[in-house]
Short mmCIF file of N, CA and C in Angstrom, two decimals:
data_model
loop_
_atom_site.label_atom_id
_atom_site.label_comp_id
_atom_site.label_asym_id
_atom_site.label_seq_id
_atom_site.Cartn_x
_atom_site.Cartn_y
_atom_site.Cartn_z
N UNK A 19 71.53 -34.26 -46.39
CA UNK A 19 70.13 -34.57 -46.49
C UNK A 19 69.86 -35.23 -47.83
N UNK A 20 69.43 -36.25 -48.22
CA UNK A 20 68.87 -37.24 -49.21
C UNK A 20 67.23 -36.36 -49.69
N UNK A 21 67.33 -36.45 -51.03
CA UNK A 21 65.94 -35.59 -51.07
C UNK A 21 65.40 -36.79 -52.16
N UNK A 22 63.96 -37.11 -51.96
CA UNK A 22 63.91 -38.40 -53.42
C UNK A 22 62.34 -37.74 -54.21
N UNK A 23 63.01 -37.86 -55.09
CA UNK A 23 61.87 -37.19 -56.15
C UNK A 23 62.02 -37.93 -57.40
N UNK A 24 60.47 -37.95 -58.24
CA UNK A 24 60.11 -38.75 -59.65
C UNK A 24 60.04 -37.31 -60.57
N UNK A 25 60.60 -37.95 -61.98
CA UNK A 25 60.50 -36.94 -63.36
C UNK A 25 59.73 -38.21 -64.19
N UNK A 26 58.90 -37.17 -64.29
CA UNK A 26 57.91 -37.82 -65.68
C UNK A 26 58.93 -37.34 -66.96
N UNK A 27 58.87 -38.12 -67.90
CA UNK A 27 58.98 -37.95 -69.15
C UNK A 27 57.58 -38.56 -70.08
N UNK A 28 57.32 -37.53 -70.59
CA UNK A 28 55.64 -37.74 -71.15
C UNK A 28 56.01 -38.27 -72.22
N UNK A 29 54.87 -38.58 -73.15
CA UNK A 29 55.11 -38.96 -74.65
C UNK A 29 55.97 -38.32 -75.45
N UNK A 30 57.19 -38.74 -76.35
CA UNK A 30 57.97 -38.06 -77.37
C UNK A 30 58.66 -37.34 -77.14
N UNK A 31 58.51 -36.87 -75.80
CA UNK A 31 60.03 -35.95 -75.02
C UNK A 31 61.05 -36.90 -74.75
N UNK A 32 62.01 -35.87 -74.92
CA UNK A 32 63.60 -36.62 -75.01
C UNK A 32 64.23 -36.78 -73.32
N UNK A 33 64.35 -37.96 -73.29
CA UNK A 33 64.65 -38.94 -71.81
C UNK A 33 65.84 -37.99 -71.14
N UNK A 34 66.82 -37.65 -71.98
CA UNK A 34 68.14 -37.43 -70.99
C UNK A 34 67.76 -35.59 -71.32
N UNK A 35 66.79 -34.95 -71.59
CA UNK A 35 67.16 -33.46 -72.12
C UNK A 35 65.80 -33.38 -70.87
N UNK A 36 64.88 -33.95 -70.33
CA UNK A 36 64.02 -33.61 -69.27
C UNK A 36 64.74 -34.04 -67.86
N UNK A 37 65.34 -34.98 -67.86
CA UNK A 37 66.59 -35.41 -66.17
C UNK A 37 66.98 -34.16 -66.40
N UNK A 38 67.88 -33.39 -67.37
CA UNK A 38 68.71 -32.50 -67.04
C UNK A 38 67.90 -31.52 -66.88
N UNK A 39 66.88 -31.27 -67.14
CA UNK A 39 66.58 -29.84 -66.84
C UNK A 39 65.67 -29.88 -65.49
N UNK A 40 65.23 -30.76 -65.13
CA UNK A 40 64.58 -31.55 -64.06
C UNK A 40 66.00 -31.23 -62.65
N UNK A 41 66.94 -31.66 -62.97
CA UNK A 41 68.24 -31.71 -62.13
C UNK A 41 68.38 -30.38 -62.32
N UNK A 42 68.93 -29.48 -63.17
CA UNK A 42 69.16 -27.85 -63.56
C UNK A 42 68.31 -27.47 -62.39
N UNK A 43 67.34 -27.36 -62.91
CA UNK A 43 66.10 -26.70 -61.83
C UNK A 43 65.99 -26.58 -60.57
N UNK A 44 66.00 -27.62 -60.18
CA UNK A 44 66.69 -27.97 -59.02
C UNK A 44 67.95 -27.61 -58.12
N UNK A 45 68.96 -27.05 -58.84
CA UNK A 45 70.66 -27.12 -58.70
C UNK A 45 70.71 -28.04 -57.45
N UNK A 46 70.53 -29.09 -58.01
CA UNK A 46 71.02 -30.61 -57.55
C UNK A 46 72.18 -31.06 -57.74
N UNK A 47 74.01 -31.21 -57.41
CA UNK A 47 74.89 -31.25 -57.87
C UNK A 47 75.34 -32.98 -57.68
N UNK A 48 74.78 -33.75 -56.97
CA UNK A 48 75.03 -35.14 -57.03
C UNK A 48 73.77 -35.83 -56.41
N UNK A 49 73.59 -36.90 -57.58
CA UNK A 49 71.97 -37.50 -57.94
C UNK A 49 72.32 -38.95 -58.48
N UNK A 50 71.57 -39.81 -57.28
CA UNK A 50 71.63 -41.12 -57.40
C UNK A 50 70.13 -41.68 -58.58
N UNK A 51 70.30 -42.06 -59.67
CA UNK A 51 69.07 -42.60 -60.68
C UNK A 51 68.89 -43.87 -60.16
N UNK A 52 67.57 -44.20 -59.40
CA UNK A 52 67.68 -45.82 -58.66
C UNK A 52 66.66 -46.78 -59.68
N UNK A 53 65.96 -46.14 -60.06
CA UNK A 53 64.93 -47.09 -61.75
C UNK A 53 64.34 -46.02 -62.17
N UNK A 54 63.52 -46.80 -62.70
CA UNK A 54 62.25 -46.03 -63.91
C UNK A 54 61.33 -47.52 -64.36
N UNK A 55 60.20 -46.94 -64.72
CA UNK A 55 59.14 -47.60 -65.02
C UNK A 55 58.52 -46.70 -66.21
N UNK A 56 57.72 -47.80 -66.83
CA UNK A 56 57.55 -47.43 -68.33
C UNK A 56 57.85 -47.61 -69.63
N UNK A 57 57.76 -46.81 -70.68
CA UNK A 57 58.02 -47.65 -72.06
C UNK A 57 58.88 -46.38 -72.65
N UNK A 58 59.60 -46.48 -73.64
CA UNK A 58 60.30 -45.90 -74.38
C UNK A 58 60.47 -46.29 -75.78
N UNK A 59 61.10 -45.48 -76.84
CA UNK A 59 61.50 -45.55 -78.25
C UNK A 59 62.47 -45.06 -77.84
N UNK A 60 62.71 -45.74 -79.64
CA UNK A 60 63.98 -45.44 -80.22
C UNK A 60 65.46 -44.93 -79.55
N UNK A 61 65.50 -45.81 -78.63
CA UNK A 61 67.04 -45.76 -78.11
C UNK A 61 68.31 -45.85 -78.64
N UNK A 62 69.16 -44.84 -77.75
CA UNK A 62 70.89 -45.21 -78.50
C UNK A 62 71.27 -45.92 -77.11
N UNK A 63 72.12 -46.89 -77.13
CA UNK A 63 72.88 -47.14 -76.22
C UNK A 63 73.95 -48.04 -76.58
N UNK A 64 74.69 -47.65 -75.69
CA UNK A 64 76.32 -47.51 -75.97
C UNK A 64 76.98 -49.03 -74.95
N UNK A 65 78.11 -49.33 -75.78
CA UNK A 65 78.78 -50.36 -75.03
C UNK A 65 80.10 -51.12 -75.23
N UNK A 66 80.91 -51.24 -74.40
CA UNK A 66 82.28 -51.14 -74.63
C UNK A 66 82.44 -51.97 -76.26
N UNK A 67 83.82 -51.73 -76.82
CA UNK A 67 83.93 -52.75 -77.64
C UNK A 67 85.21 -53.90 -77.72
N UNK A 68 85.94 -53.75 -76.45
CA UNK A 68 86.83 -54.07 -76.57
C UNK A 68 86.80 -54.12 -74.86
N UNK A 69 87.79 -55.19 -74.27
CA UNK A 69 88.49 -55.68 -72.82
C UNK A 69 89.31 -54.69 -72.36
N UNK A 70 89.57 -53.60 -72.89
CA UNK A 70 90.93 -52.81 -72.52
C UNK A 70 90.56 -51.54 -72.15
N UNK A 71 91.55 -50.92 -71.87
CA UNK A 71 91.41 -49.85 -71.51
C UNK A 71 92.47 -48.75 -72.58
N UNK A 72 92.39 -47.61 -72.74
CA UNK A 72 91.03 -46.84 -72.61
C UNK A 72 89.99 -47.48 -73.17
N UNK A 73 89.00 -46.77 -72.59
CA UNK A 73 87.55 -47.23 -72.85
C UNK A 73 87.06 -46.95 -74.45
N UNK A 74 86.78 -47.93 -75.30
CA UNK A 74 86.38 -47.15 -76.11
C UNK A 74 84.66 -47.85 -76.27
N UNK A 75 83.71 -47.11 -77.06
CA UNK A 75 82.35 -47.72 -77.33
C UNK A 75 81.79 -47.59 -78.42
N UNK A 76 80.65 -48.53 -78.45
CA UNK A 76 79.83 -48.11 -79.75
C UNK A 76 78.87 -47.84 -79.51
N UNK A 77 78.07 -47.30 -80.16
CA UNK A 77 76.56 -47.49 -80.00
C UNK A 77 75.66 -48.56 -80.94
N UNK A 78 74.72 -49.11 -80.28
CA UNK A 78 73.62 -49.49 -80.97
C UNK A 78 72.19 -48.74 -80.81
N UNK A 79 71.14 -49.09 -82.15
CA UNK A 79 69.80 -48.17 -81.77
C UNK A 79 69.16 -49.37 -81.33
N UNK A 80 68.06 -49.46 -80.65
CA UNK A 80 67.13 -49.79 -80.24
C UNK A 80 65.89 -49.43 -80.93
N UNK A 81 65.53 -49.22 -81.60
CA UNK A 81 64.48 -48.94 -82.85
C UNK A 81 62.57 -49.31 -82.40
N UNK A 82 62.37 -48.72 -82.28
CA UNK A 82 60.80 -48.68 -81.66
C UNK A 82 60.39 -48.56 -80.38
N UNK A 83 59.47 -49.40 -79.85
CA UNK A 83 59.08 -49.00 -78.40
C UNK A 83 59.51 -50.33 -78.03
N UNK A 84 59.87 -49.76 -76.66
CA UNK A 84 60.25 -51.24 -75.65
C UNK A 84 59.98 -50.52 -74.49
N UNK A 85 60.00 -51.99 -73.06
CA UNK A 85 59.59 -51.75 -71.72
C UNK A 85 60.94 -51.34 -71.21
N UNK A 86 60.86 -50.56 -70.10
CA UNK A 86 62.14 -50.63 -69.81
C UNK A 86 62.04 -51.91 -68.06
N UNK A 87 63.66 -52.23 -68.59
CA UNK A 87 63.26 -53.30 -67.17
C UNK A 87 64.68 -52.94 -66.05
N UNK A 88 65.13 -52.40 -66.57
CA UNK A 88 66.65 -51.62 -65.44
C UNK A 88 66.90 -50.55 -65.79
N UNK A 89 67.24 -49.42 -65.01
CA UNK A 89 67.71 -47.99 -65.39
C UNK A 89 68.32 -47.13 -64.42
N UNK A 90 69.54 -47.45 -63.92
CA UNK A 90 69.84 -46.75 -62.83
C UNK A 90 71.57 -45.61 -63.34
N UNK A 91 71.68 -45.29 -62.35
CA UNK A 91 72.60 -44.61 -62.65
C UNK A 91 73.17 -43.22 -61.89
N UNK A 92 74.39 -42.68 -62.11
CA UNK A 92 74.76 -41.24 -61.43
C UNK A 92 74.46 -40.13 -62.08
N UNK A 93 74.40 -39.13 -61.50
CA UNK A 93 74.42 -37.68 -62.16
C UNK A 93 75.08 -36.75 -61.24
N UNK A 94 75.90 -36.01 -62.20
CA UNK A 94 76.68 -34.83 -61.29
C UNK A 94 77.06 -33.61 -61.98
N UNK A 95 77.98 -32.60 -61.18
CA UNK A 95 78.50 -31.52 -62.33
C UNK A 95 80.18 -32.13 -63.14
N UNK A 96 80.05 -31.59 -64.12
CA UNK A 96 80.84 -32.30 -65.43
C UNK A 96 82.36 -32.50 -64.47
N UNK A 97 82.41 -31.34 -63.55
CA UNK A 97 83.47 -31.52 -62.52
C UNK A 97 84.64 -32.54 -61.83
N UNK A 98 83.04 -32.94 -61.73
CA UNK A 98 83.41 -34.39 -60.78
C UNK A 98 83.39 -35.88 -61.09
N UNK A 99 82.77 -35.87 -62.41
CA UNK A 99 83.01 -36.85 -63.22
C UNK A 99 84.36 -37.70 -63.69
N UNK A 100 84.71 -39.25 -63.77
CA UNK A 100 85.90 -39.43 -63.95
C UNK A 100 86.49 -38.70 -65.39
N UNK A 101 87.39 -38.73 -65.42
CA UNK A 101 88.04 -37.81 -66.22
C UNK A 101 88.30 -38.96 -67.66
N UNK A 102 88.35 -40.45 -67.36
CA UNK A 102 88.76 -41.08 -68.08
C UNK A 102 86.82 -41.69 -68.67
N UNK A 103 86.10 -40.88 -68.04
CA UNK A 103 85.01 -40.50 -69.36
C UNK A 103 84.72 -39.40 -70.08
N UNK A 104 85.63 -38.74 -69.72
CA UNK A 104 85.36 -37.18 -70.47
C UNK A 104 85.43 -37.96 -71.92
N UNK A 105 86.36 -38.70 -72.14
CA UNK A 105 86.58 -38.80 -73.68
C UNK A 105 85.57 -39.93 -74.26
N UNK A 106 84.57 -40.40 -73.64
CA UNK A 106 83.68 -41.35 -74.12
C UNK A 106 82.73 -41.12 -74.50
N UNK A 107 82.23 -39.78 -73.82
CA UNK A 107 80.82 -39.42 -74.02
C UNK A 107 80.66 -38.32 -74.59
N UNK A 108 80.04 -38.28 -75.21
CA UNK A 108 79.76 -36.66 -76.52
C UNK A 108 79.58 -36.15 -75.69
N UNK A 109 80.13 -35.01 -76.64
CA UNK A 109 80.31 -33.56 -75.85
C UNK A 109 78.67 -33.08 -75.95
N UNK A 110 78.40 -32.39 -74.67
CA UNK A 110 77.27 -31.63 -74.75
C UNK A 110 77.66 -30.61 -73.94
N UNK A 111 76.43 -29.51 -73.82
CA UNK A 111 76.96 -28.51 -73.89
C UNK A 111 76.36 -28.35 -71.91
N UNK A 112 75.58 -29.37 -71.21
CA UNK A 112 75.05 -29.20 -70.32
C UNK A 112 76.35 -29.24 -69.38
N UNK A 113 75.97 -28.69 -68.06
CA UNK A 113 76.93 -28.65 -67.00
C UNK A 113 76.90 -30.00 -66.08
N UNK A 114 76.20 -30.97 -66.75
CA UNK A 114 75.78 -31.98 -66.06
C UNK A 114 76.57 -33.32 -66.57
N UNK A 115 77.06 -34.59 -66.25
CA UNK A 115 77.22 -35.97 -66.41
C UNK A 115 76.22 -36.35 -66.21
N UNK A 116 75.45 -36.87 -67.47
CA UNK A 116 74.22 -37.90 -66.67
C UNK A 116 74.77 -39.50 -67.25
N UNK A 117 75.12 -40.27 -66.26
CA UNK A 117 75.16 -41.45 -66.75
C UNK A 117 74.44 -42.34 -65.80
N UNK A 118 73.59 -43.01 -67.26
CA UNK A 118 72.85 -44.15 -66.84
C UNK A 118 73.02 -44.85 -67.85
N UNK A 119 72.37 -46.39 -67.11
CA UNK A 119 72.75 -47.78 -68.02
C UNK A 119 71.18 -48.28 -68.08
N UNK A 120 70.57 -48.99 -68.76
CA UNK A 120 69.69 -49.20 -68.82
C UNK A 120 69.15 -50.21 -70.21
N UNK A 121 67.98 -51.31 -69.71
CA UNK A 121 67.87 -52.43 -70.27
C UNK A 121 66.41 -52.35 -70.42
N UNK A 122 65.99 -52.80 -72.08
CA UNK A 122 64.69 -52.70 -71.86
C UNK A 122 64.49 -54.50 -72.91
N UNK A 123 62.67 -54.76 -72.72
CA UNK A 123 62.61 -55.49 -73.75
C UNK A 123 61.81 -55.06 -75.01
N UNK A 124 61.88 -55.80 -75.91
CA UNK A 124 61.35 -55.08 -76.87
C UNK A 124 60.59 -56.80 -77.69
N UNK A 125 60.10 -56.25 -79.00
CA UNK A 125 58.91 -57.36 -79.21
C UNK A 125 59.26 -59.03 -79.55
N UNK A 126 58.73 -60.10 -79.09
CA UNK A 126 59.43 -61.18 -78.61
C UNK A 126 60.21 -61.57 -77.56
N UNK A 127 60.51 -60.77 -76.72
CA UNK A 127 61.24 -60.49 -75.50
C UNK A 127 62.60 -60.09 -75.55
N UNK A 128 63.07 -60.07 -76.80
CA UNK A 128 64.10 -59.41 -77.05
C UNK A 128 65.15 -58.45 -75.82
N UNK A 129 65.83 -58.81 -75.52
CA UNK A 129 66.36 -57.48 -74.52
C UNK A 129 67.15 -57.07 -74.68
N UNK A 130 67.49 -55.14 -74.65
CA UNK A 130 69.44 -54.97 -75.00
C UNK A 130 69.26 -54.14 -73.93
N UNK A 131 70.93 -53.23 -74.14
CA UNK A 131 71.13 -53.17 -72.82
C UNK A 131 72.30 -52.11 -72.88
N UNK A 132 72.31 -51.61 -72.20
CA UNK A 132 74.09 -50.33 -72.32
C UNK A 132 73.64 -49.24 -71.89
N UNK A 133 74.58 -48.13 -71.78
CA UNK A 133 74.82 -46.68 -71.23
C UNK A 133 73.84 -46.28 -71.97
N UNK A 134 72.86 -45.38 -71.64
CA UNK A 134 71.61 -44.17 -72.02
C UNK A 134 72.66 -43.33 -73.17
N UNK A 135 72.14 -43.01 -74.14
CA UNK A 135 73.08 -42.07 -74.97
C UNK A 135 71.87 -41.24 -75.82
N UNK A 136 70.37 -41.84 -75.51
CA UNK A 136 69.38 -41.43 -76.04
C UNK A 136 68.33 -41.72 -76.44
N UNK A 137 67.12 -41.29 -76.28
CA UNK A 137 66.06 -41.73 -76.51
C UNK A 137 64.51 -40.91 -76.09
N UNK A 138 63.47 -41.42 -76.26
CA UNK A 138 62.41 -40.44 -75.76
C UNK A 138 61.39 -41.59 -75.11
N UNK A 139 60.41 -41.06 -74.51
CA UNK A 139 59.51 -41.73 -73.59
C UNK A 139 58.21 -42.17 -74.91
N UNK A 140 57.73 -43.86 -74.66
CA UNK A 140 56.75 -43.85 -75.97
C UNK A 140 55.70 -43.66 -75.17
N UNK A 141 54.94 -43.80 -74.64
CA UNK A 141 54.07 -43.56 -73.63
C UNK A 141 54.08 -43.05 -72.47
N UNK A 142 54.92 -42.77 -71.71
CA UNK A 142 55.21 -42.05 -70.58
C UNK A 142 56.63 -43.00 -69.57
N UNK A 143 57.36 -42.55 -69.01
CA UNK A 143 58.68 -43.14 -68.28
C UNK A 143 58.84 -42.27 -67.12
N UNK A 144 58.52 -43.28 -66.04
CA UNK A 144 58.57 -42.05 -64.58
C UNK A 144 59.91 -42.86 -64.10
N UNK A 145 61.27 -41.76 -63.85
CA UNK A 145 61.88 -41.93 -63.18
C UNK A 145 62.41 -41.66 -61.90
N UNK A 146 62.85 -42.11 -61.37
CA UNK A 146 62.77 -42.28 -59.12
C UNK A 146 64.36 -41.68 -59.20
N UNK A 147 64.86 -40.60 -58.72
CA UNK A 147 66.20 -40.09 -58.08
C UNK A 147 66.17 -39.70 -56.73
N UNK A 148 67.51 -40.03 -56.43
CA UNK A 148 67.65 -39.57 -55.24
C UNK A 148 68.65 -38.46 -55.07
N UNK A 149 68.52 -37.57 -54.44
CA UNK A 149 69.95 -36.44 -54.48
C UNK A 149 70.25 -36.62 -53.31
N UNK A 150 71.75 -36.53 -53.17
CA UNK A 150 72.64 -36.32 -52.00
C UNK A 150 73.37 -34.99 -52.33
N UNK A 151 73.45 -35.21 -50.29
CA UNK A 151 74.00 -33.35 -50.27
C UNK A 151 75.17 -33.98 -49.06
N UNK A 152 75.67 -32.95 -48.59
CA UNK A 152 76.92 -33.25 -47.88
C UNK A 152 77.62 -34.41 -47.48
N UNK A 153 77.04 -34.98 -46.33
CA UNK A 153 77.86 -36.67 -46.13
C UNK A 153 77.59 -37.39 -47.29
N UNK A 154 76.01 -37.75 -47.66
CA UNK A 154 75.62 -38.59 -48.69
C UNK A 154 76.73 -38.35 -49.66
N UNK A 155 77.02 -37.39 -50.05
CA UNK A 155 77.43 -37.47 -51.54
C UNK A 155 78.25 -38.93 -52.34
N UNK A 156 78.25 -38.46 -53.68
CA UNK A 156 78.92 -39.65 -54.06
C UNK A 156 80.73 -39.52 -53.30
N UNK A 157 81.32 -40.69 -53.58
CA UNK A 157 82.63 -40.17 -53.33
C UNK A 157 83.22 -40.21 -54.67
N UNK A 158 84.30 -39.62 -54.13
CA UNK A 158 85.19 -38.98 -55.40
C UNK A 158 86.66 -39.82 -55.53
#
């Protein structure tokens, strides 16, 4: 069964610490992120630095408020996640993978762009998930 539900992230709350507890709450174990609408600050996002493999990345900040204009992405338990991101993404302490990618613009039209690694909502950011449960699920 596909279940589709929106998380507000209000002003100055932190983007990836309300999905997870939004998902927690829930015990939602695989969750399709299909957009978001809205504005955000001060972003980290991350992006390869190199053609090769292993993966390695950097981050850049994103520094003030911007629109966001793409934001999709997976979420699951740390489980089922590829293994050849365990080593990319800081350690946290949640039982969750949340990876999303996401592009916003910012003033002049400026646009960047990379893996979510952090940030908070500047005015409010409603995001659209979908969870899958048995057939749906992601595959592995």
């Amino acid at each position: 069964m596909i279940s589709f539900a929106e998380v507000t992230v209000k002003a100055g709350e932190d983007i990836l610490q309300t999905i997870e507890a939004f998902v927690v709450a829930r015990q939602w174990e695989s969750v399709v992120v299909t957009n978001a609408i809205g504005s955000v600050k001060d972003l980290l996002l991350a992006t390869p630095v190199r053609n090769e493999l292993p993966l390695k990345v950097t981050t850049t900040p994103c520094y003030g408020a911007a629109e966001i204009l793409a934001f999709t992405g997976e979420i699951m338990s740390k489980e089922r996640m590829d293994p050849q991101l365990r080593d990319v993404y800081p350690d946290r302490e949640s039982p969750l993978f949340i990876h999303i990618h996401a592009a916003c613009a910012r003033p002049g039209g400026q646009v960047m762009g990379g893996g979510l690694w952090g940030g908070k909502a500047f005015r409010e950011l409603r995001i659209f998930l979908l969870a899958l449960s048995g057939e749906e699920m992601l595959s592995e």
